[in-house]
Short mmCIF file of C-alpha atoms and ligand atoms in Angstrom, two decimals:
data_model
loop_
_atom_site.label_atom_id
_atom_site.label_comp_id
_atom_site.label_asym_id
_atom_site.label_seq_id
_atom_site.Cartn_x
_atom_site.Cartn_y
_atom_site.Cartn_z
CA MET A 1 47.63 -111.72 -33.18
CA SER A 2 50.16 -109.24 -34.27
CA ASP A 3 53.79 -110.43 -34.00
CA THR A 4 55.16 -106.97 -33.55
CA LEU A 5 56.31 -105.35 -30.14
CA PHE A 6 52.79 -104.04 -29.81
CA GLY A 7 51.36 -107.58 -30.19
CA LYS A 8 53.57 -108.56 -27.33
CA ILE A 9 52.29 -105.54 -25.18
CA ILE A 10 48.76 -106.70 -25.93
CA ARG A 11 49.51 -110.13 -24.79
CA ARG A 12 51.45 -108.80 -21.69
CA GLU A 13 54.66 -110.54 -22.90
CA ILE A 14 56.56 -107.16 -22.48
CA PRO A 15 55.77 -104.45 -20.08
CA ALA A 16 54.12 -101.15 -20.99
CA ASP A 17 52.59 -98.41 -19.00
CA ILE A 18 48.91 -98.87 -19.97
CA VAL A 19 46.69 -95.91 -19.60
CA TYR A 20 43.38 -97.14 -21.12
CA GLU A 21 41.89 -100.38 -22.29
CA ASP A 22 38.61 -101.66 -23.63
CA ASP A 23 37.52 -104.69 -25.71
CA GLU A 24 39.05 -103.32 -28.95
CA VAL A 25 41.59 -100.65 -28.04
CA LEU A 26 44.65 -100.60 -25.80
CA ALA A 27 46.65 -97.30 -24.98
CA PHE A 28 50.09 -97.00 -23.38
CA ARG A 29 52.82 -94.52 -23.01
CA ASP A 30 55.35 -94.27 -25.71
CA VAL A 31 58.76 -95.45 -24.72
CA ASN A 32 60.44 -92.44 -26.46
CA PRO A 33 58.18 -89.55 -25.60
CA GLN A 34 58.27 -86.63 -28.00
CA ALA A 35 56.04 -84.46 -25.62
CA PRO A 36 55.18 -84.32 -21.99
CA VAL A 37 52.15 -86.50 -22.82
CA HIS A 38 52.74 -89.16 -25.50
CA VAL A 39 50.38 -92.09 -25.54
CA LEU A 40 49.93 -94.72 -28.33
CA PHE A 41 46.34 -95.95 -29.07
CA ILE A 42 46.33 -99.31 -30.94
CA PRO A 43 43.63 -101.58 -32.05
CA LYS A 44 43.81 -105.09 -30.29
CA ARG A 45 42.91 -106.58 -33.69
CA PRO A 46 46.15 -106.48 -35.83
CA LEU A 47 46.20 -104.04 -38.79
CA ALA A 48 49.67 -103.36 -39.93
CA THR A 49 49.27 -99.87 -41.47
CA LEU A 50 46.40 -97.32 -42.22
CA ASP A 51 46.94 -98.51 -45.73
CA ASP A 52 45.69 -101.87 -44.80
CA ALA A 53 42.46 -100.45 -43.57
CA VAL A 54 39.22 -101.35 -45.46
CA ALA A 55 35.72 -100.09 -45.19
CA GLY A 56 34.87 -102.77 -42.49
CA ASP A 57 37.58 -101.17 -40.27
CA ALA A 58 35.68 -97.79 -40.26
CA GLU A 59 34.18 -98.34 -36.90
CA LEU A 60 37.43 -99.44 -35.27
CA LEU A 61 39.34 -96.44 -36.70
CA GLY A 62 36.60 -94.24 -35.35
CA LYS A 63 36.96 -95.93 -31.86
CA LEU A 64 40.61 -95.23 -31.85
CA LEU A 65 40.14 -91.52 -32.42
CA LEU A 66 37.27 -91.35 -29.90
CA ALA A 67 39.47 -93.12 -27.22
CA CYS A 68 42.17 -90.40 -27.95
CA ALA A 69 39.57 -87.58 -27.48
CA ALA A 70 38.13 -89.25 -24.30
CA TYR A 71 41.57 -89.54 -22.90
CA ALA A 72 42.39 -85.98 -23.56
CA LYS A 73 39.20 -84.74 -21.84
CA ARG A 74 39.67 -87.04 -18.88
CA GLU A 75 43.34 -85.97 -18.31
CA GLY A 76 42.20 -82.35 -18.65
CA PHE A 77 44.27 -81.12 -21.60
CA ALA A 78 41.64 -81.29 -24.25
CA GLN A 79 40.76 -77.62 -24.18
CA GLN A 80 44.38 -76.46 -24.32
CA GLY A 81 44.98 -78.75 -27.27
CA TYR A 82 46.67 -81.87 -28.56
CA ARG A 83 47.79 -83.64 -31.69
CA THR A 84 47.03 -86.94 -33.07
CA VAL A 85 49.33 -88.50 -35.66
CA ILE A 86 49.20 -91.85 -37.68
CA ASN A 87 52.54 -92.58 -39.51
CA CYS A 88 52.09 -94.81 -42.49
CA ASN A 89 54.97 -96.81 -44.14
CA GLU A 90 58.46 -95.54 -44.84
CA HIS A 91 57.94 -91.89 -45.84
CA GLY A 92 55.40 -91.42 -43.09
CA GLY A 93 58.10 -92.53 -40.64
CA GLN A 94 56.32 -95.72 -39.47
CA THR A 95 58.67 -98.01 -37.67
CA VAL A 96 56.16 -100.49 -35.81
CA PHE A 97 53.93 -102.26 -38.35
CA HIS A 98 50.81 -102.47 -35.94
CA LEU A 99 48.55 -99.48 -36.62
CA HIS A 100 48.71 -96.87 -33.85
CA VAL A 101 47.62 -93.35 -33.27
CA HIS A 102 50.10 -91.10 -31.42
CA LEU A 103 48.55 -88.63 -28.97
CA LEU A 104 50.80 -85.85 -28.14
CA ALA A 105 50.13 -83.11 -25.62
CA GLY A 106 51.60 -80.88 -22.89
CA ARG A 107 53.45 -78.43 -25.29
CA ARG A 108 52.81 -76.27 -28.24
CA MET A 109 53.07 -78.40 -31.47
CA HIS A 110 54.78 -76.95 -34.57
CA TRP A 111 53.55 -77.08 -38.21
CA PRO A 112 54.75 -78.38 -40.61
CA PRO A 113 56.22 -81.41 -38.92
CA GLY A 114 59.77 -82.22 -39.72
P1 DGP B 201 56.02 -95.03 -35.43
O1 DGP B 201 57.23 -94.45 -35.78
O2 DGP B 201 54.77 -94.18 -35.85
O3 DGP B 201 55.91 -96.43 -35.92
O4 DGP B 201 55.89 -95.04 -33.88
C1 DGP B 201 56.36 -96.15 -33.08
C2 DGP B 201 56.52 -95.69 -31.60
O5 DGP B 201 56.43 -96.84 -30.83
C3 DGP B 201 57.76 -94.86 -31.44
O6 DGP B 201 57.36 -93.60 -31.01
C4 DGP B 201 58.38 -95.51 -30.23
C5 DGP B 201 57.38 -96.41 -29.68
N1 DGP B 201 57.82 -97.78 -29.22
C6 DGP B 201 58.63 -98.72 -29.94
N2 DGP B 201 58.74 -99.82 -29.19
C7 DGP B 201 58.11 -99.69 -28.01
C8 DGP B 201 57.85 -100.46 -26.93
O7 DGP B 201 58.45 -101.51 -26.80
N3 DGP B 201 57.14 -99.95 -25.97
C9 DGP B 201 56.59 -98.62 -26.04
N4 DGP B 201 55.78 -98.19 -24.89
N5 DGP B 201 56.74 -97.94 -27.14
C10 DGP B 201 57.47 -98.38 -28.12
#
């Protein structure tokens, strides 16, 4: 099991505002939200970065994205739009080394990102 903060959230050792859970995926609100909706979708199985993913992780990666899309539909902002982001390693801005997909919504996003 992952020894990062997110591993502790999975094990309920530290609190989080959990908004979705299934056998393989957990989603909770980001502690430092960058948009009115900012949820992190993580695999329960530890995978440090996207760079560590292999072919056998394809289904899990797909499930993470599908969980984001289902959440957006369920919460009613899918049509208006949202953004998903995976930061990878230093230049990607990754700070927690347990793979996570950021789901941001509730405001217009800008491009390119800063
Ligand atoms: P990244 O920079 O892509 O690794 O994003 C990590 C995100 O995790 C960042 O937006 C802040 C969030 N975060 C860090 N620690 C915690 C925590 O203990 N709880 C919650 N809910 N979010 C956290």
